[in-house]
Backbone as a printed PyTorch tensor [residue, N CA C, xyz], in Angstrom:
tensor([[[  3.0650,  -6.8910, -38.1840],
         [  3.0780,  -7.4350, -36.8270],
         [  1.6560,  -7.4100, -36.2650]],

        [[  1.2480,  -8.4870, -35.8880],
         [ -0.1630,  -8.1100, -35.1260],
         [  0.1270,  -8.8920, -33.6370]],

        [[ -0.8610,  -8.0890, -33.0850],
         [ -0.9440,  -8.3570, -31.2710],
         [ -1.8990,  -9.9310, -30.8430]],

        [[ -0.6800, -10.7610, -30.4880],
         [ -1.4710, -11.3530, -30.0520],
         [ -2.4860, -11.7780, -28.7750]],

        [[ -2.5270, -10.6440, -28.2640],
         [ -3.8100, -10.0560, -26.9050],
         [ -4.9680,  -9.8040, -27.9950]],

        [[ -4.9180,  -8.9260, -28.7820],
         [ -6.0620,  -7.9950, -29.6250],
         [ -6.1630,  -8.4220, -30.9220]],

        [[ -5.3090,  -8.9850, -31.2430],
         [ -5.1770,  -8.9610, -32.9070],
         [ -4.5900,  -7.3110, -33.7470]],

        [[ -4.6590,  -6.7540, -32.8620],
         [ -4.2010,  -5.0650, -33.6990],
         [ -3.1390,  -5.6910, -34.4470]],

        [[ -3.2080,  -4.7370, -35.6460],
         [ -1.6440,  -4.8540, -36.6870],
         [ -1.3520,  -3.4430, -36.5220]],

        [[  0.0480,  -3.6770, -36.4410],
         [  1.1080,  -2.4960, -35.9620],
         [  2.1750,  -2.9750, -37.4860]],

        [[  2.8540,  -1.7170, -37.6700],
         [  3.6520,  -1.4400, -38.8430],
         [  5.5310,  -1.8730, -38.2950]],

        [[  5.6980,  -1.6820, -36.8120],
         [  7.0150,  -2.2080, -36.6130],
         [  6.6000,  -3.1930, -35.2040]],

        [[  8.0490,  -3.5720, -35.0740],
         [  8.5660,  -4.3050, -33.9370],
         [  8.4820,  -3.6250, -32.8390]],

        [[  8.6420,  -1.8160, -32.4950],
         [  8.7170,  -1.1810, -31.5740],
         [  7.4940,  -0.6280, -31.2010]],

        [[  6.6700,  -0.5310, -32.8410],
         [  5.3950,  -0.0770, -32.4460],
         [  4.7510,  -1.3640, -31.7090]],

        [[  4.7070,  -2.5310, -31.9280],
         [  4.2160,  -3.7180, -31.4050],
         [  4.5090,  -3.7220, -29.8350]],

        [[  5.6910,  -3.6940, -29.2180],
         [  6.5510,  -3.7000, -27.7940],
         [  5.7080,  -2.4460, -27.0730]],

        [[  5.4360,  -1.3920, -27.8390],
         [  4.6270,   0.2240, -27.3840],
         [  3.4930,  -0.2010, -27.0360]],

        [[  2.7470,  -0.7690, -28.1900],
         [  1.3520,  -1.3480, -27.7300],
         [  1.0240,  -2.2820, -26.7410]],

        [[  1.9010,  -3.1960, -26.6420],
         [  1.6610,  -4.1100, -26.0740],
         [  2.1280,  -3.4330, -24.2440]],

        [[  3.0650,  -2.5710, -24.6340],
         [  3.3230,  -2.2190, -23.2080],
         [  2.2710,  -1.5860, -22.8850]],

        [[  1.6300,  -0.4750, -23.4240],
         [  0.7520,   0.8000, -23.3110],
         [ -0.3730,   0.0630, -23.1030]],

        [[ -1.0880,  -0.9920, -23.7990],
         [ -2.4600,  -1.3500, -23.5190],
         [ -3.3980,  -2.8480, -23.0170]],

        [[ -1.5950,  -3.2960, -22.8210],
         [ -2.2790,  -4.9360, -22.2700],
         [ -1.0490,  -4.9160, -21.1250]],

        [[ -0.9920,  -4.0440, -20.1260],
         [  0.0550,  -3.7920, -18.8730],
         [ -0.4090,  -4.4840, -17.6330]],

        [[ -1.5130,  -4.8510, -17.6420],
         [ -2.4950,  -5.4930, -16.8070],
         [ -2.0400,  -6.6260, -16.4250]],

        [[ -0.9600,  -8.2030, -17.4920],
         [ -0.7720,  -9.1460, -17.4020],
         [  0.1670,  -9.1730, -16.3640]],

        [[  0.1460,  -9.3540, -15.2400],
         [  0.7310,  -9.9940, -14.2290],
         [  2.3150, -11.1040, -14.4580]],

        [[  3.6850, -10.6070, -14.2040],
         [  4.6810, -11.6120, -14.2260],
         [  4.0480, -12.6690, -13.6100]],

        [[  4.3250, -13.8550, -13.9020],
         [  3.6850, -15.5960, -12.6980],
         [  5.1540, -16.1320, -12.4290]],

        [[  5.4140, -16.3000, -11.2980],
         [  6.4410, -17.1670, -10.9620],
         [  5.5170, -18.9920, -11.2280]],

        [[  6.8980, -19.6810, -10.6130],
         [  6.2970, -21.3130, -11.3860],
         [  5.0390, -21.7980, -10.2970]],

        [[  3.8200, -22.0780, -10.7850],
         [  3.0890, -22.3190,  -9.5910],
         [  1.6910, -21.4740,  -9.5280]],

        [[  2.3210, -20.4930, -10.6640],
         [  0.6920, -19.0000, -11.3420],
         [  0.6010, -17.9290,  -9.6570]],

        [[  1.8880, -18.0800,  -9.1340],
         [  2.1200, -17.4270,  -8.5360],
         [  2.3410, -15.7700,  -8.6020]],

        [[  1.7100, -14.7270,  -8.2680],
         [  2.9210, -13.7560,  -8.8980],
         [  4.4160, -13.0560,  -8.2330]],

        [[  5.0760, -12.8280,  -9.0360],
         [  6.5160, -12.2780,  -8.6110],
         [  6.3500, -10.8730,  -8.7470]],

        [[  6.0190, -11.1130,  -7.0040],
         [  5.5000,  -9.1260,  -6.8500],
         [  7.2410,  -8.1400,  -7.0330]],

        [[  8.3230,  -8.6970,  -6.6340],
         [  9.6110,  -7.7250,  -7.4510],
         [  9.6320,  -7.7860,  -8.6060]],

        [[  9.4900,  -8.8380,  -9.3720],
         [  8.7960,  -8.3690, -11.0670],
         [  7.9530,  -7.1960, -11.5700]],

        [[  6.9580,  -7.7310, -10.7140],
         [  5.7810,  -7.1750, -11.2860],
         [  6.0620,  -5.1660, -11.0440]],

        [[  6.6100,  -5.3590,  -9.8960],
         [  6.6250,  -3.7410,  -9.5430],
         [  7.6750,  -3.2000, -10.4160]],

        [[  8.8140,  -4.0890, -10.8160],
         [  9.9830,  -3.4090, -11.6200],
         [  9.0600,  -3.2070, -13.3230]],

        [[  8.0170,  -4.5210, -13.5480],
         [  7.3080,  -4.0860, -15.1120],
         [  6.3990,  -2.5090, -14.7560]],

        [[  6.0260,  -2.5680, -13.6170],
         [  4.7720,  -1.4340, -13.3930],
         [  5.9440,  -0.3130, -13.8360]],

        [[  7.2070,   0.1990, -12.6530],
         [  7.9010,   0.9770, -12.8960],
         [  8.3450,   1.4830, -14.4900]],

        [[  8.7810,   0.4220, -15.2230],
         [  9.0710,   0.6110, -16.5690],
         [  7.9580,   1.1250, -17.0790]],

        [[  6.5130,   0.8120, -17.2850],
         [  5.5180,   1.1070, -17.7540],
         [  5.3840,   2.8050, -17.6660]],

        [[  5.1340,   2.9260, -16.2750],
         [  5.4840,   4.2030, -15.7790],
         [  6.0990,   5.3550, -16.4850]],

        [[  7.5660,   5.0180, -16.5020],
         [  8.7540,   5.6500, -16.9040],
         [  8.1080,   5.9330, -18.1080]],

        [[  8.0800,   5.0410, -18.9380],
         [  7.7290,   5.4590, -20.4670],
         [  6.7760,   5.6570, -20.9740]],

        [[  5.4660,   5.9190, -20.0530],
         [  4.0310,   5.9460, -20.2100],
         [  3.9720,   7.1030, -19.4580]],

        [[  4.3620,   7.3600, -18.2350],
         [  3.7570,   8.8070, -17.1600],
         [  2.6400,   8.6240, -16.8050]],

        [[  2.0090,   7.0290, -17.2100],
         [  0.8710,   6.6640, -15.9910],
         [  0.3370,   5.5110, -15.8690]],

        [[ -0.5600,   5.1990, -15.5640],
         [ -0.7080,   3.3900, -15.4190],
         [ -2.1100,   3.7670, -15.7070]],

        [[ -2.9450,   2.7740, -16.6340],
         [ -4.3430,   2.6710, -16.6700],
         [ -4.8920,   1.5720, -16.0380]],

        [[ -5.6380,   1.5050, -15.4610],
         [ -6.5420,   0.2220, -14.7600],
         [ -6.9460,   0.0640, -16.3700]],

        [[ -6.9360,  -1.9560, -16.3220],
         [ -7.1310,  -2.4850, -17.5190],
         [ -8.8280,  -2.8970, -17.7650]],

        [[ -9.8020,  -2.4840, -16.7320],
         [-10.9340,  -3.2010, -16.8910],
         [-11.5920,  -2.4020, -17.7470]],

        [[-12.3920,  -2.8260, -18.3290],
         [-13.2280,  -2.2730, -19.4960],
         [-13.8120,  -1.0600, -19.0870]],

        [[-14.6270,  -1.5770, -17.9560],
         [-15.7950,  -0.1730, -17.4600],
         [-15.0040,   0.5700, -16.6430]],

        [[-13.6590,   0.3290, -16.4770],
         [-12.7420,   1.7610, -15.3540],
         [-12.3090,   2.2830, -16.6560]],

        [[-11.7430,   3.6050, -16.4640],
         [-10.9430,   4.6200, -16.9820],
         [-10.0310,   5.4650, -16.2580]],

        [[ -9.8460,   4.7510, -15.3050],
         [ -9.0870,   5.6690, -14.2080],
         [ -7.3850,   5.5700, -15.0260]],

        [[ -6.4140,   6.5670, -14.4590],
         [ -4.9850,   6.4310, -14.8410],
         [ -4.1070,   6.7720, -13.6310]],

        [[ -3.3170,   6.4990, -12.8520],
         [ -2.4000,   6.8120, -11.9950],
         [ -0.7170,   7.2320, -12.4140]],

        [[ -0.2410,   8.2190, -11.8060],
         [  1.0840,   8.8730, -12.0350],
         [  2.1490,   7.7810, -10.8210]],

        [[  1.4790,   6.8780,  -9.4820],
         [  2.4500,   6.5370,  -8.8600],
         [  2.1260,   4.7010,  -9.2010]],

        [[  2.8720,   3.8280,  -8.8070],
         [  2.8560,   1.9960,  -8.9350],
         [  1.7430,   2.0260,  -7.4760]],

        [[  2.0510,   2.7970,  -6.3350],
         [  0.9540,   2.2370,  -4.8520],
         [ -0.5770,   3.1510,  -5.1570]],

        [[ -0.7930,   4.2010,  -5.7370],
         [ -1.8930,   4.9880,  -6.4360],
         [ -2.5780,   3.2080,  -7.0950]],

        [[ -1.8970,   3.1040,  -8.2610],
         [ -2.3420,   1.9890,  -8.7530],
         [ -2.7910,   0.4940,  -8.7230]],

        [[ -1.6660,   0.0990,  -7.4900],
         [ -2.1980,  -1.3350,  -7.3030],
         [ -3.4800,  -1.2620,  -5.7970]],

        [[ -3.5950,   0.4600,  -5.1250],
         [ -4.1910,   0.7800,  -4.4370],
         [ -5.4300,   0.2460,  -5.1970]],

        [[ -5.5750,   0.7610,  -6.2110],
         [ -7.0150,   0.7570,  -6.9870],
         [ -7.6190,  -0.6710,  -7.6630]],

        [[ -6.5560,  -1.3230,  -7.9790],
         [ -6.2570,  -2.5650,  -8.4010],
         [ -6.8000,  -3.5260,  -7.7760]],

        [[ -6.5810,  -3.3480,  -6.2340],
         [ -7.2070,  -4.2940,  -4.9530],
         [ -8.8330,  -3.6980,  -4.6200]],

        [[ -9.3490,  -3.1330,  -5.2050],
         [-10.7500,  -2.6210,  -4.8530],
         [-11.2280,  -2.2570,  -6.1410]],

        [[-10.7970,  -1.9810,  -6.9080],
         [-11.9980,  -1.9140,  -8.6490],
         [-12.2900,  -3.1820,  -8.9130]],

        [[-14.0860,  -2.5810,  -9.1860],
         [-14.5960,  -3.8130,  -9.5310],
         [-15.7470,  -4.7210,  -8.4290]],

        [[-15.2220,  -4.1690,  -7.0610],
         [-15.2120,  -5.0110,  -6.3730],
         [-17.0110,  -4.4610,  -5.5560]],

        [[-18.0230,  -5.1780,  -5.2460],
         [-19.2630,  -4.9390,  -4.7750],
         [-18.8690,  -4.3810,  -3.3120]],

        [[-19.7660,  -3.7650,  -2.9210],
         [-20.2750,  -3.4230,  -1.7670],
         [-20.1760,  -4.1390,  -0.7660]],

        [[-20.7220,  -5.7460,  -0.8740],
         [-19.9850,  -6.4680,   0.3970],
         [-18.7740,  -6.4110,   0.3080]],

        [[-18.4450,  -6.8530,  -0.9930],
         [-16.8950,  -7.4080,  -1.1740],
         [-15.8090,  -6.0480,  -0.2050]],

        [[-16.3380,  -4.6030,  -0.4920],
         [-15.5840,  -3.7810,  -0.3870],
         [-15.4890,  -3.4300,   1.3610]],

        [[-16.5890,  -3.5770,   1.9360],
         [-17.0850,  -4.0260,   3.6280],
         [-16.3010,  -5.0570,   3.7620]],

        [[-16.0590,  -6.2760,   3.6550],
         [-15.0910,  -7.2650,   4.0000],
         [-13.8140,  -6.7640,   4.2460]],

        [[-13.1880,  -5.7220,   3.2420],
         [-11.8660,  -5.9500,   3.2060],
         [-11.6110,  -4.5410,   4.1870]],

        [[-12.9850,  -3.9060,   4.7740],
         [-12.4020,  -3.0560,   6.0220],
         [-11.9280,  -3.3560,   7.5360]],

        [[-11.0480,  -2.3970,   7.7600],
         [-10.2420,  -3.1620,   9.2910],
         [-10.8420,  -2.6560,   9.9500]],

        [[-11.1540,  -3.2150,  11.2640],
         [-11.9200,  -2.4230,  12.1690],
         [-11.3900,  -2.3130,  13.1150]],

        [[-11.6420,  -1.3580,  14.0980],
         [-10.1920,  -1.0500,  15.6790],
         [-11.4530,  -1.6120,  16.9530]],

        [[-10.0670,  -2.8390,  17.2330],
         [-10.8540,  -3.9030,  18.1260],
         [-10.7380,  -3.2080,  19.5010]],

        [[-11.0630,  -2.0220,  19.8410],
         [-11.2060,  -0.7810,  20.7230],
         [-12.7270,  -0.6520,  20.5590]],

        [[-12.7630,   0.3450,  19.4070],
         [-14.2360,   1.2420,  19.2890],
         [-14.8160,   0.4220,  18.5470]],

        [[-14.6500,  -0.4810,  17.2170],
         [-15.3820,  -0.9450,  16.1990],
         [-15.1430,   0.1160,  14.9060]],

        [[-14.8830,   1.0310,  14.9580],
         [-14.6400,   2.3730,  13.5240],
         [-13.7970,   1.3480,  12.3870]],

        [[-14.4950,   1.5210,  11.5860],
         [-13.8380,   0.9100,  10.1320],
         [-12.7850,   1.7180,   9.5420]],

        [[-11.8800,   1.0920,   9.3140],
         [-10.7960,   1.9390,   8.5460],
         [-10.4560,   1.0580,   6.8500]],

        [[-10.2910,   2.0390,   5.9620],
         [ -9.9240,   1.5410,   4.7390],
         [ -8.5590,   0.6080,   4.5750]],

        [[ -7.7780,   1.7410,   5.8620],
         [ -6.0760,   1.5530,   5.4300],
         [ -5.7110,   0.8960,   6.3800]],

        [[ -4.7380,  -0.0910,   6.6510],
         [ -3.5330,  -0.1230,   7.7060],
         [ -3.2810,   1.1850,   8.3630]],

        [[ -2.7350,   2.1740,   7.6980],
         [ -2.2110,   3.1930,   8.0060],
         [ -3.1710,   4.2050,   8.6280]],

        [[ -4.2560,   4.1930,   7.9510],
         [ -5.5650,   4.9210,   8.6710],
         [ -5.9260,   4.3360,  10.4910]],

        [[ -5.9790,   2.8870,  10.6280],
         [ -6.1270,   2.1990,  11.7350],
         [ -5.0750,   2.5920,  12.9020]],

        [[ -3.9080,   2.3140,  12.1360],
         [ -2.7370,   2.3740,  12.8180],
         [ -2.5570,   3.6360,  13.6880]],

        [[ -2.8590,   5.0480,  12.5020],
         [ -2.8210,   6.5930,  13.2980],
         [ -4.2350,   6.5480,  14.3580]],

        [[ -5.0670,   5.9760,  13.9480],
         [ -6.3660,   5.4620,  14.8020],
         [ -5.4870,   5.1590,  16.7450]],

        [[ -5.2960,   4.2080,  16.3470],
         [ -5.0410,   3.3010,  17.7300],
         [ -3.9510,   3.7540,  18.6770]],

        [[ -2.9170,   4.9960,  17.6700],
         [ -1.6580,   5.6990,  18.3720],
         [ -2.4010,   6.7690,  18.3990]],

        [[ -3.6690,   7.5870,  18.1580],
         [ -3.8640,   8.9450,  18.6520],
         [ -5.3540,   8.9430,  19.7880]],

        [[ -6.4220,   8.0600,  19.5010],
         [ -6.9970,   7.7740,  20.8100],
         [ -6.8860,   6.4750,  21.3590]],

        [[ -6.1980,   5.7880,  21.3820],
         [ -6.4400,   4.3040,  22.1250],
         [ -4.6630,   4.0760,  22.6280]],

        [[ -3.7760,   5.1800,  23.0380],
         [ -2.5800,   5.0360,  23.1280],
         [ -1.5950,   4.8470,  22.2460]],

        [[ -0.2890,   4.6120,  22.7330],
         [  0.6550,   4.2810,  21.7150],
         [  0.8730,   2.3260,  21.5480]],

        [[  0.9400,   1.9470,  20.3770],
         [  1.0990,   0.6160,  20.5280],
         [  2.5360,   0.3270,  20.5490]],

        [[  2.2210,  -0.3970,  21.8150],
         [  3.2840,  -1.3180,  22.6330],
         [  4.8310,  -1.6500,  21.5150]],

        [[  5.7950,  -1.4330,  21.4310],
         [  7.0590,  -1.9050,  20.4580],
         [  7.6820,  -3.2640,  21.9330]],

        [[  7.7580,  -3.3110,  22.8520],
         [  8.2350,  -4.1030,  23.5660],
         [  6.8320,  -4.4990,  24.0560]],

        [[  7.5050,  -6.5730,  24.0400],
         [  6.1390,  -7.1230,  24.9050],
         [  6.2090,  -6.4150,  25.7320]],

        [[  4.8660,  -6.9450,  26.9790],
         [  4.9320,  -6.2510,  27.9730],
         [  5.6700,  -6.7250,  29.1020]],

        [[  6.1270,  -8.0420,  29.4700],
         [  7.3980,  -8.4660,  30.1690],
         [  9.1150,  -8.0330,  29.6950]],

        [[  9.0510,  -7.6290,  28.5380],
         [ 10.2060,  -7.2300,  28.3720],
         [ 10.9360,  -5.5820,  28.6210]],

        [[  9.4250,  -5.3200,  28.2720],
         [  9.5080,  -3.5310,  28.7540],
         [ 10.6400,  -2.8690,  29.5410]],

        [[ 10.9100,  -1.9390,  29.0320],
         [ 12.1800,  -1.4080,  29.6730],
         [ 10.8540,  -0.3820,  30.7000]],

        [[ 11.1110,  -0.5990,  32.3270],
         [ 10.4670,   0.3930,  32.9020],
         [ 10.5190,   1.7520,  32.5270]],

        [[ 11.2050,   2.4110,  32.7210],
         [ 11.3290,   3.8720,  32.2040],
         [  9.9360,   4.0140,  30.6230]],

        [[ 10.0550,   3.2260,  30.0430],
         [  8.8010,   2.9200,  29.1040],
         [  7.5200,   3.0310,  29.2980]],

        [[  7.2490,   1.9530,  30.6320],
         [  6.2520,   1.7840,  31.2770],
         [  5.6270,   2.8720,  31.6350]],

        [[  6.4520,   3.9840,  32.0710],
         [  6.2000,   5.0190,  33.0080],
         [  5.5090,   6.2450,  32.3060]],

        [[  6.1740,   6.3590,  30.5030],
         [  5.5860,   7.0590,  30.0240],
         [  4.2850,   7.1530,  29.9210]],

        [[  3.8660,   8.8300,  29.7410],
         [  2.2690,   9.0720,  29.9260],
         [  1.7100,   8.4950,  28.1540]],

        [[  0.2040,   7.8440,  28.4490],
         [  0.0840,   7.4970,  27.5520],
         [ -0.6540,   8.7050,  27.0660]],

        [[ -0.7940,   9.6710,  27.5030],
         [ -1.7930,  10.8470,  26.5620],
         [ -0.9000,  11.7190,  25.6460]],

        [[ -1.6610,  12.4630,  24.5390],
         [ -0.8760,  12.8710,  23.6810],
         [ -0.2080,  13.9320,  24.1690]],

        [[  0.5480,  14.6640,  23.9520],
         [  1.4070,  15.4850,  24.2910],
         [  0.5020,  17.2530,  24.4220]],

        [[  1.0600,  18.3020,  24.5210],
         [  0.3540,  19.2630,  24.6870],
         [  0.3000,  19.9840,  22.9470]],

        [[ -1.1940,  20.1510,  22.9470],
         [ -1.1040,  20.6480,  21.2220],
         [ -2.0160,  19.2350,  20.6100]],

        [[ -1.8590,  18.1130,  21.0840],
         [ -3.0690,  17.0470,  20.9730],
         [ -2.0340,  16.1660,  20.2750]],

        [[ -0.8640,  16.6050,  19.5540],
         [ -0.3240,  15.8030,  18.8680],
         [  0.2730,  14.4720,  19.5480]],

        [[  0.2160,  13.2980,  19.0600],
         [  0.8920,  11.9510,  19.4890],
         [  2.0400,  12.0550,  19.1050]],

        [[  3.0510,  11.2480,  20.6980],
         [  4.4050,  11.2860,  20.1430],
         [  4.6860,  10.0170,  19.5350]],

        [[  5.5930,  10.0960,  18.3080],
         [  5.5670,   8.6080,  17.8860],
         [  6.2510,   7.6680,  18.7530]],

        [[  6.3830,   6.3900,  18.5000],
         [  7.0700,   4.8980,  18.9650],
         [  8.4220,   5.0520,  19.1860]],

        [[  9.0000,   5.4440,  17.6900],
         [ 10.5890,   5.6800,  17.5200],
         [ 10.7710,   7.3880,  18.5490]],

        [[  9.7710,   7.6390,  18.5420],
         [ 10.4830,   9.2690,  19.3950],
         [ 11.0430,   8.8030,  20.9780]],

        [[  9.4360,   8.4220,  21.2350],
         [  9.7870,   7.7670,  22.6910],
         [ 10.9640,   6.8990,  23.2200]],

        [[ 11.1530,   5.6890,  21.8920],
         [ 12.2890,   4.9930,  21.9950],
         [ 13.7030,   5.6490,  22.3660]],

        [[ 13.8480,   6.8090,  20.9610],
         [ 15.2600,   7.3920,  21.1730],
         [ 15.1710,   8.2620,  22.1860]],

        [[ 14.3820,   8.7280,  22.9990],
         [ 14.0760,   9.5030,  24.3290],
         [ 14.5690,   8.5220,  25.1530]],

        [[ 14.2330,   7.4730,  25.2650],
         [ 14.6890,   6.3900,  25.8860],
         [ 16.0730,   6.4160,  26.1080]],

        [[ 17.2290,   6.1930,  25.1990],
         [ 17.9780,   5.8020,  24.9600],
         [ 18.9060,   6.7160,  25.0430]],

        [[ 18.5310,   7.6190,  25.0180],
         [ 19.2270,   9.2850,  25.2070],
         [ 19.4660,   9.3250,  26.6560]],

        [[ 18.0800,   9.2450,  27.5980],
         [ 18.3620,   9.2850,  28.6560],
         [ 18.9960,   8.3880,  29.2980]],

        [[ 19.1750,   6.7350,  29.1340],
         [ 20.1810,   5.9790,  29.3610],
         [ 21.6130,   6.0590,  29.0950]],

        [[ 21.4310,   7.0260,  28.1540],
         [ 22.9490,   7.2610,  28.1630],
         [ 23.4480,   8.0830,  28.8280]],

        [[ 22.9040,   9.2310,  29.5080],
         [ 22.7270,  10.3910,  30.4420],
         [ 23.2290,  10.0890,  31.8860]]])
């Protein structure tokens, strides 16, 4: 059997399916269109996973390996990638200007100094909403969106 990614010759059918899983995992499912089919793709990553216990970034000059599928396609979206390239793809909080890597980095950003962000427009607002203090609670900690909400809703039922 030989690989047709590499040319390697392998002695079975399973050793061939091993290799090919283990060292060319990189190829992307394409829906019609060279689209990809990201529920594919995450159910091949998962399998890979399962029977590997890690994922390798496929580029030549990385060597990195990941134990989780978001570890990996984390790395996936930024290996490789220059210095501008990697400045472009930071978010910045249209407050202060502070660059954040993550969604999630921004997000705890903008709910712990710049308030809580709004879940109701602001015409729809349930007053009692309105009224809440926007500073963090005592201890510095922010209360979340959903806390406030079911606080909400508790007391309407009250």
């Amino acid at each position: 059997f030989t690989c047709h990614h590499c040319g390697k010759q392998l002695r079975s059918l399973a050793g061939m399916k091993y290799h090919v899983m283990a060292n060319h995992n990189s190829l992307p499912i394409l829906k019609a269109g060279d689209e990809i089919d990201e529920p594919s793709e995450r159910e091949r990553l998962r399998t890979v996973l399962k029977r590997l216990g890690k994922l390798r970034c496929m580029r030549e000059s990385c060597s990195s390996s990941f134990t989780s599928i978001m570890g990996y396609l984390y790395h996936v979206r930024k290996c490789g990638k220059g210095a501008a390239e990697l400045e472009e793809m930071t978010l910045k909080c249209h407050h202060c200007g502070k660059p954040y890597k993550s969604k999630a980095g921004l997000a705890y950003h903008l709910r712990s100094e710049h308030g809580p962000i709004s879940f109701f427009p602001e015409s729809g607002q349930p007053e009692c909403l309105k009224e809440m203090s926007l500073e963090p609670k005592s201890g510095g900690r922010v209360q979340r969106r959903s806390a406030k909400i079911a606080v909400y809703h508790l007391q309407e039922l009250a």
